[in-house]
Coordinates of C-alpha atoms and ligand atoms in Angstrom, one line a residue:
X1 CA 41.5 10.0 -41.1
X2 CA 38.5 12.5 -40.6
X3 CA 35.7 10.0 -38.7
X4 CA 32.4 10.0 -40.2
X5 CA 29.2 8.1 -38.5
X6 CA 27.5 5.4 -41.0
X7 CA 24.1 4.1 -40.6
X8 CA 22.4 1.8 -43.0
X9 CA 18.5 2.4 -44.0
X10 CA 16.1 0.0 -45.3
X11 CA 13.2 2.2 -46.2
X12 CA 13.3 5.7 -48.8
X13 CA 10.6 7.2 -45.6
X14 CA 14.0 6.3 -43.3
X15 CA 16.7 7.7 -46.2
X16 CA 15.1 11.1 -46.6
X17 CA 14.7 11.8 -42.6
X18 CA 17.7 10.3 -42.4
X19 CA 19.1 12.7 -45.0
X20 CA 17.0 15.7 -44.1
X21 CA 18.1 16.1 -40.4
X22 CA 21.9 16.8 -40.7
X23 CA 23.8 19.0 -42.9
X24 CA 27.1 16.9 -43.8
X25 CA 25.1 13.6 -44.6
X26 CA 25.4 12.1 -47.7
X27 CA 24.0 8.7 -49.6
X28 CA 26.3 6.4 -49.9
X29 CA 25.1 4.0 -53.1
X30 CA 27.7 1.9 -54.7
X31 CA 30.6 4.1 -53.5
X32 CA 32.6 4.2 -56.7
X33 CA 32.6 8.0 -56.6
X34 CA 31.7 8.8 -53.1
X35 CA 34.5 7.0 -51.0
X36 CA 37.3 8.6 -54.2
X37 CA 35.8 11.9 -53.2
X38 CA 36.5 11.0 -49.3
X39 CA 39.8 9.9 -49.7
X40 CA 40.9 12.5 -51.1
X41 CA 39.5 15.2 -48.8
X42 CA 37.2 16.7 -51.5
X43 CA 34.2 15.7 -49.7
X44 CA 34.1 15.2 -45.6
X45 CA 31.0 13.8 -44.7
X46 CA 30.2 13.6 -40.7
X47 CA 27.8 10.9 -42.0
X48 CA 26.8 8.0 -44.4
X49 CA 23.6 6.6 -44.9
X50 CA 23.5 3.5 -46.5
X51 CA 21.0 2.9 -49.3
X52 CA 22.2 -0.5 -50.9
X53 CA 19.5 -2.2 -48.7
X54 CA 16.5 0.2 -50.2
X55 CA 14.1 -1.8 -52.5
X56 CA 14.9 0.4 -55.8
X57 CA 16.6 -2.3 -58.0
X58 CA 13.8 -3.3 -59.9
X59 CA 13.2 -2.9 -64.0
X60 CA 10.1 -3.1 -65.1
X61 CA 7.7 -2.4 -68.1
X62 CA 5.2 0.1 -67.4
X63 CA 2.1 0.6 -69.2
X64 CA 4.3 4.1 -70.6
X65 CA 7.5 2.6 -70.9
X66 CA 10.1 0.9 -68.7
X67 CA 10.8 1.8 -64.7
X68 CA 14.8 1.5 -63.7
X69 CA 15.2 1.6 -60.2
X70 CA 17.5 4.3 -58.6
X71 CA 19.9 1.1 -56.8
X72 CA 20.0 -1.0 -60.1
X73 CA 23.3 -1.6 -60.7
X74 CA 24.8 -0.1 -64.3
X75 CA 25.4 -3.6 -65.2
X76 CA 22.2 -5.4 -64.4
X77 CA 20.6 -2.5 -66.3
X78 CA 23.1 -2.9 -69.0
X79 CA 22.2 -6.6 -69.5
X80 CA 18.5 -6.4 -69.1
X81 CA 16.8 -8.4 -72.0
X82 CA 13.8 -5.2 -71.3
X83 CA 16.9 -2.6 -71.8
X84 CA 18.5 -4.2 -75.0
X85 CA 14.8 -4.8 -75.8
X86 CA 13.5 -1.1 -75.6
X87 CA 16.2 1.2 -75.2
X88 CA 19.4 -0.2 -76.7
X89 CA 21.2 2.8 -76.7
X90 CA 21.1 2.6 -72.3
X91 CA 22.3 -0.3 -72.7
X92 CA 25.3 0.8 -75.3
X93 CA 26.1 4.2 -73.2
X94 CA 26.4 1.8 -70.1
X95 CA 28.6 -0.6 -71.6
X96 CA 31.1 1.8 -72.7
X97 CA 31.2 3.4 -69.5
X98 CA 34.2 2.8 -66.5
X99 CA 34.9 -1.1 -66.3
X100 CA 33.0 -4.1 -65.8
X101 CA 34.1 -4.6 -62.2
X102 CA 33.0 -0.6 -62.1
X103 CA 29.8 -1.6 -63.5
X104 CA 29.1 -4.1 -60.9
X105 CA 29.0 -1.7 -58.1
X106 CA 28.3 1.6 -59.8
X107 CA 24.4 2.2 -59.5
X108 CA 21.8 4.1 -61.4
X109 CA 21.2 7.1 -58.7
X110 CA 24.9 7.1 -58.1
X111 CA 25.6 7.7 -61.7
X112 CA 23.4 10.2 -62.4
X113 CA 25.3 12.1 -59.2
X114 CA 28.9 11.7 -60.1
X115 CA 31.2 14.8 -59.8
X116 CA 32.9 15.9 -62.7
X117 CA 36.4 14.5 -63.4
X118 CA 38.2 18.0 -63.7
X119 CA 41.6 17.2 -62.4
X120 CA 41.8 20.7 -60.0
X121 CA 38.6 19.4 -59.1
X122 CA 40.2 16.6 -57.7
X123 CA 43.4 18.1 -56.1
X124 CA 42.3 20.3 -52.5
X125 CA 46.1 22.5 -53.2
X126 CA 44.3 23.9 -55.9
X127 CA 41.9 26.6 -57.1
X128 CA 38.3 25.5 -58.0
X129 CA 35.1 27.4 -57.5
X130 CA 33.2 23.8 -58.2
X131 CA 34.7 23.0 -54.8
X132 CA 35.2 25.9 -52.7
X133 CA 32.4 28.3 -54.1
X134 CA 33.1 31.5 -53.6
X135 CA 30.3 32.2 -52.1
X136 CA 30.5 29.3 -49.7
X137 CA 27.1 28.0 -48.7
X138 CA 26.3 25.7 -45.0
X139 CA 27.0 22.3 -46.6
X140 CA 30.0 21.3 -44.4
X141 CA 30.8 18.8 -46.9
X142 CA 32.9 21.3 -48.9
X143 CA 36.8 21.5 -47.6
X144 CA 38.4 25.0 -47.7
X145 CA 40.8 25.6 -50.6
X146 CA 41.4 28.1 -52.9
X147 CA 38.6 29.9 -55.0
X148 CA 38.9 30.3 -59.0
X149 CA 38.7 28.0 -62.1
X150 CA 42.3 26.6 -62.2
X151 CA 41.0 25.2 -65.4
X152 CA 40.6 28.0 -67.9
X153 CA 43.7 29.0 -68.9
X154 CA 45.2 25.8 -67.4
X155 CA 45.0 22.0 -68.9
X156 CA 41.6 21.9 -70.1
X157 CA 42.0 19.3 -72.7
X158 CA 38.9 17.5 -71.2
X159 CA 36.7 20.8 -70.8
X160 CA 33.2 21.8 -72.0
X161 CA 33.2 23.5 -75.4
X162 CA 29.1 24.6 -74.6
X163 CA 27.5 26.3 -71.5
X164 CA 30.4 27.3 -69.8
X165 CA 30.9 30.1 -67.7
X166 CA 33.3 32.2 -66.2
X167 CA 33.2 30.5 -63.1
X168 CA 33.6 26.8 -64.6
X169 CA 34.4 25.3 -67.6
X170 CA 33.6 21.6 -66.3
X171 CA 32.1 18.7 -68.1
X172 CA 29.3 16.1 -66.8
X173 CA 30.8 12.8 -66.6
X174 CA 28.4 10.2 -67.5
X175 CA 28.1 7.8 -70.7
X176 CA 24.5 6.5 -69.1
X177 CA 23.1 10.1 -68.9
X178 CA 23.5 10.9 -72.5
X179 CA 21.5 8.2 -73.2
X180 CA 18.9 9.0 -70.5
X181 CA 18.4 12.6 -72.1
X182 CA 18.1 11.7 -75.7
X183 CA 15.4 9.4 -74.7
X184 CA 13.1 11.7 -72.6
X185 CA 13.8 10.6 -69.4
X186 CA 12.1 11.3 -66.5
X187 CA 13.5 11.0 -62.7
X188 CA 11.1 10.5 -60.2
X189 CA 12.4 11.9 -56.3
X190 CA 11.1 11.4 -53.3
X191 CA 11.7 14.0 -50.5
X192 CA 11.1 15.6 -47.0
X193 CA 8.1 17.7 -49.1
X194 CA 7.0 14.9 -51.0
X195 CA 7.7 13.3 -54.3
X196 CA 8.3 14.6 -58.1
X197 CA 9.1 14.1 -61.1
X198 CA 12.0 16.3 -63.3
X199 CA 12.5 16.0 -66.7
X200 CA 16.4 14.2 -67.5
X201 CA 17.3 17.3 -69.2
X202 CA 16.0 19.6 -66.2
X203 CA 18.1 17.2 -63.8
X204 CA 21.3 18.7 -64.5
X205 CA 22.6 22.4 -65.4
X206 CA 25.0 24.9 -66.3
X207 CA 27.5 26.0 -64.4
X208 CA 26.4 29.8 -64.2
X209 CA 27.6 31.4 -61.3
X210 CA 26.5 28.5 -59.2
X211 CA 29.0 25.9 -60.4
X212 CA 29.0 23.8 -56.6
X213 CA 25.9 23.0 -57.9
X214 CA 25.5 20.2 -60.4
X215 CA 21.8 19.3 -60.7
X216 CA 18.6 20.8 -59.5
X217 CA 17.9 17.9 -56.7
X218 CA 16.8 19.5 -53.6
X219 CA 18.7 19.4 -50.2
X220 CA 17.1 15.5 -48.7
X221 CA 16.0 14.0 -52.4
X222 CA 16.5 11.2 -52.3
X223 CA 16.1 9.6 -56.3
X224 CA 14.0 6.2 -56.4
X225 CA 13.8 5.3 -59.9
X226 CA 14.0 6.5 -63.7
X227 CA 11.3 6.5 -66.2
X228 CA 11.5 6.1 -70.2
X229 CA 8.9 6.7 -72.2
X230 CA 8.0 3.9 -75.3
X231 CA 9.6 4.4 -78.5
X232 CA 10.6 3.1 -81.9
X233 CA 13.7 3.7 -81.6
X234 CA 14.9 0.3 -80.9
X235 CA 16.3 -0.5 -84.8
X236 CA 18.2 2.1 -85.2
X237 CA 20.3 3.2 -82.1
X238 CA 24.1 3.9 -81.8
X239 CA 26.3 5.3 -78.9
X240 CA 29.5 6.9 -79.6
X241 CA 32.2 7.1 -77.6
X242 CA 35.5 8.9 -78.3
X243 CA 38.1 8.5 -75.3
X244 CA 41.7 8.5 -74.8
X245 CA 42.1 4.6 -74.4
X246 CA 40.1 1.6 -75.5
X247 CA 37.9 1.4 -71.8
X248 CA 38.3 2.9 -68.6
X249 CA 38.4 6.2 -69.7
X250 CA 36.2 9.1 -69.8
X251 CA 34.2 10.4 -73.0
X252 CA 36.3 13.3 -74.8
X253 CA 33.1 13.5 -76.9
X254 CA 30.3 10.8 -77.4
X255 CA 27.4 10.9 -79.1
X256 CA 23.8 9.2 -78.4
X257 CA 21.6 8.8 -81.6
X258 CA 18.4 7.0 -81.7
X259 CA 15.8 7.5 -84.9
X260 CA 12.7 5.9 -86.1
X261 CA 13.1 5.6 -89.8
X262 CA 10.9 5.5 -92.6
X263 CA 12.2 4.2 -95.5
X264 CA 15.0 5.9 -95.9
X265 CA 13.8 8.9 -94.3
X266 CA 14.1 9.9 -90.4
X267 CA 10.8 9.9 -89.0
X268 CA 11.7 11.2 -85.6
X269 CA 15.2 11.7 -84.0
X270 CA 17.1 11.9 -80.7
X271 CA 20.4 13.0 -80.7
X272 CA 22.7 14.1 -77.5
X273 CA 26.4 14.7 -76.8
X274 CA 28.9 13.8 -73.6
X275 CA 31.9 15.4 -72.9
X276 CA 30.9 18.4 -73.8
X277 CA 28.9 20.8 -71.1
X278 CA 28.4 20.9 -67.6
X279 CA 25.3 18.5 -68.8
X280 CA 24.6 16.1 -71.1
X281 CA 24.1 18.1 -73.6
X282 CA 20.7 17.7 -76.3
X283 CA 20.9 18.5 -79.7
X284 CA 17.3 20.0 -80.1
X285 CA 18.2 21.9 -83.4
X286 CA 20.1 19.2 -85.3
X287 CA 17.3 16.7 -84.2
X288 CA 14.5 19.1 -85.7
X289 CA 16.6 20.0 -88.7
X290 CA 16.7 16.1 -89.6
X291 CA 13.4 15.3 -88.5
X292 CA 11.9 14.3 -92.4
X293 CA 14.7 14.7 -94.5
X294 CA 16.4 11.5 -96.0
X295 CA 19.4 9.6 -94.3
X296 CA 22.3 11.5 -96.5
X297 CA 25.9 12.5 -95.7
X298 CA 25.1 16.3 -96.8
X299 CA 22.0 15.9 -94.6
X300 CA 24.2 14.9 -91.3
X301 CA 27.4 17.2 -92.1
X302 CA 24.6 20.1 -91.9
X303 CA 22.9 18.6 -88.7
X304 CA 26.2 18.6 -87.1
X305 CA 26.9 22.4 -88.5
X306 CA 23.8 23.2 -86.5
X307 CA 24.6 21.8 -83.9
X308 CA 28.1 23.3 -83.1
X309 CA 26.5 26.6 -83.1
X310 CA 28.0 28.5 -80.3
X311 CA 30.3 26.0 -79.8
X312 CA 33.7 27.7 -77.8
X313 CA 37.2 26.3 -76.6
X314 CA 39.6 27.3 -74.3
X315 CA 43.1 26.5 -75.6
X316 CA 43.8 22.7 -75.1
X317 CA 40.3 21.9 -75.8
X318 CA 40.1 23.4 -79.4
X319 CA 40.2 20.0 -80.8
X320 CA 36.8 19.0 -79.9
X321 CA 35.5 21.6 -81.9
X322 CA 36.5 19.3 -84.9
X323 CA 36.3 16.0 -83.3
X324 CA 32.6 16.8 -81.9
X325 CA 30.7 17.5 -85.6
X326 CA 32.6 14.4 -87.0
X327 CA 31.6 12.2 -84.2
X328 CA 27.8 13.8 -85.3
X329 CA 28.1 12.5 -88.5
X330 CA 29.8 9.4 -87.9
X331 CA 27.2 8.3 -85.1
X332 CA 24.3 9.2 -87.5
X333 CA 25.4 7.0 -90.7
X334 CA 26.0 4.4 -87.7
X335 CA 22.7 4.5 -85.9
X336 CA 21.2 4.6 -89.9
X337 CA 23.2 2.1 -91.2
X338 CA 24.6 4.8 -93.8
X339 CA 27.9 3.7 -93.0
Ligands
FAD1 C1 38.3 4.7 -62.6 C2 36.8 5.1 -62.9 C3 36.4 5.2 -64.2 C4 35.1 5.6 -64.5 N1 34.7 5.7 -65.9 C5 33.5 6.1 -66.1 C6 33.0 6.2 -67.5 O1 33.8 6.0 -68.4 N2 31.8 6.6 -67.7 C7 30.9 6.9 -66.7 O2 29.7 7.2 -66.9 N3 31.3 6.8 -65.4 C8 32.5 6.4 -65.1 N4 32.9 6.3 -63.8 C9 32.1 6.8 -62.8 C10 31.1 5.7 -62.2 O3 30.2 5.4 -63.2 C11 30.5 6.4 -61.0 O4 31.4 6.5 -60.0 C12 29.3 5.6 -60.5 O5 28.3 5.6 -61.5 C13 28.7 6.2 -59.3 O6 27.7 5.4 -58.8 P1 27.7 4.8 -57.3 O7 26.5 4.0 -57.1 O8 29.0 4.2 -57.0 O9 27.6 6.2 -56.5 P2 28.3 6.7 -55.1 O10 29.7 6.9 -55.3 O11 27.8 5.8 -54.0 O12 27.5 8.1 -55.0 C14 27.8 9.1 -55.8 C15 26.9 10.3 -55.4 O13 25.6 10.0 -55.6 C16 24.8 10.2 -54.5 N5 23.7 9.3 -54.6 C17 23.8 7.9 -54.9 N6 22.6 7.4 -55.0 C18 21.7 8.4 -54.8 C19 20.3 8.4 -54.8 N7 19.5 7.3 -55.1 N8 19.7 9.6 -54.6 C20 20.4 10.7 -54.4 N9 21.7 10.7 -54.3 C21 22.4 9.6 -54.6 C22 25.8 10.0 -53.3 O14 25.3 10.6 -52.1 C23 27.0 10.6 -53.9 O15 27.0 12.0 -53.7 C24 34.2 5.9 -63.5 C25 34.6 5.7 -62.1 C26 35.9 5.4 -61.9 C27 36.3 5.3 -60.4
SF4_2 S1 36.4 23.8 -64.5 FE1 35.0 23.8 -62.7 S2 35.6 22.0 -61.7 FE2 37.3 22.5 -63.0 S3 38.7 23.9 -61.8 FE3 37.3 25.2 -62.9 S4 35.6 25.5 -61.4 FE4 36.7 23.7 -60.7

């Protein structure tokens, strides 16, 4: 049992000094990641800070959109009549996320942190430059173990098929953040040299030579609350989830979708995919291929051509090269109701 101190924090101020005085100190949120992590050695914290007991659970309407704080839980933020109101497809990419017991405790900050669910990730005996960088930083919280990706060439059925590198071939985790980035997103931070704002799709990156490092938070940030922008998406939102079993499983693809038709024409589009990079992964070239053309099935199969440009696998993950474009086209004539 490696011993850890715990202290619990009612204020963000008291969080980020908290945070910002010792290496080794992490957040502890709803736990559903962190405390997996700690038992199995892949994270050692020397100590905890408790944020369940920070005033970040609210969601509100803003006069630009809607305000979800970072300690909402995923399913009070699934549920919300403002979610389901304004952005249904949150509340879709929640819902087919983990379990509802999961749900309960797993919360917004927390989610948007989760490590990747590489198995050699997982396992200390073997190698992983995600966990034991090679160039091996100050943060204490990494164990020892051995260096290299024991992924590529190994069982990488779950792997990214875009933005990998040599070092890592891992994918971001999250149903909730797909949805977050196709909807412009903004995460607002608070830390030791004050607060700011990143854009969702700056939040997390690519693996690079730098794969320890899963999102561009700086050492003390402490995130307080997420920010989407209005939209007319509402009508016409679908999330897509393809996964090994019917829940409780991780996204071998999904796909977000949200449009603004007119007629039956898209007026505007978002479109993101899970399960497929280091981070959720926009489709920026799809979505501005479709942007004006009419609702069609040759219109979406090209979309989805577009968008598997560069696309890559690395043996056991080949199959997502196929599954990812039909999951496109699929999610499209669902979110249009072209089925
Ligand atoms: C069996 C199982 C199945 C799952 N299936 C899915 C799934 O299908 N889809 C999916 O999306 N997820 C899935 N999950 C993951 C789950 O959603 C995450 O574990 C959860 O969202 C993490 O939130 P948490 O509040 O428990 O975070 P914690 O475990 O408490 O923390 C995770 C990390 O976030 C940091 N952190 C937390 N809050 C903040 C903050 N406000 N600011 C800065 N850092 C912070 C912590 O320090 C820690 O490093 C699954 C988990 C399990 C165990
Ligand atoms: S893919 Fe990334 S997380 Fe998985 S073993 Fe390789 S370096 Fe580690």
């Amino acid at each position: 049992m490696n011993q850890f101190q715990y202290t619990r924090v009612t204020t963000p101020k008291a969080a980020v000094t908290a945070l910002s005085q010792e290496s080794g100190t992490y957040f502890l949120a709803g736990g559903t990641n962190l405390i997996d992590l700690m038992k199995r050695e892949v994270v050692v914290p020397e100590r905890l800070i408790d944020i369940n007991k920070l005033p970040l659970s609210t969601i509100e309407k803003t006069s630009t959109g809607l305000r979800i704080g970072a300690m909402a839980k995923n399913s009070a933020v699934a549920e919300h009549d403002l979610v389901k109101k304004h952005a249904p497809l949150l509340s879709m990419a929640l819902n087919a996320g983990a379990s509802a017991q999961l749900r309960n405790m797993a919360t917004v900050g927390g989610n948007m942190m989760q490590r990747t669910r590489c198995a050699y990730f997982y396992d200390t005996s073997m190698p992983c430059n995600k966990r034991s960088p090679v160039q091996a930083g100050p943060d204490k919280g990494q164990p020892n173990g051995p260096t290299g990706c024991g992924a590529i060439g190994g069982i990488n059925r779950m792997h990214a098929i875009f933005g990998a590198s040599n070092k890592c071939i891992a994918v971001h985790p999250s149903d909730m953040c797909i949805a977050l980035v196709a909807l412009d997103a903004t995460v607002n931070v608070s830390g030791p040299k004050g607060d700011r704002k990143i854009p969702f799709n700056d939040f997390h990156r690519l693996p690079g030579d730098t794969p320890q490092k899963d999102n561009t938070l700086l050492p003390g940030e402490l995130i307080m609350s997420v920010d989407i922008p209005t939209n007319k998406f509402a009508d016409n939102s679908h999330y897509l989830k393809v996964r090994d079993r019917a829940s409780y499983a991780f996204a071998l693809i999904s796909v977000g979708v949200a449009v603004d038709m007119k007629g039956s024409n898209i007026h505007d589009i978002r479109l993101a995919m899970g399960g497929v990079a280091h981070k959720p992964w926009r489709l920026t070239e799809a979505e501005q291929f479709l942007r004006g053309k009419a609702a069609t099935e040759a219109n979406f199969k090209q979309a989805a051509s577009i968008a598997m440009n560069g696309a890559k696998g690395y043996g056991e993950n080949d199959f997502k090269l196929t599954l990812a474009p039909n999951s496109i086209i699929d999610a499209l004539k669902t979110a249009t109701k072209t089925a």
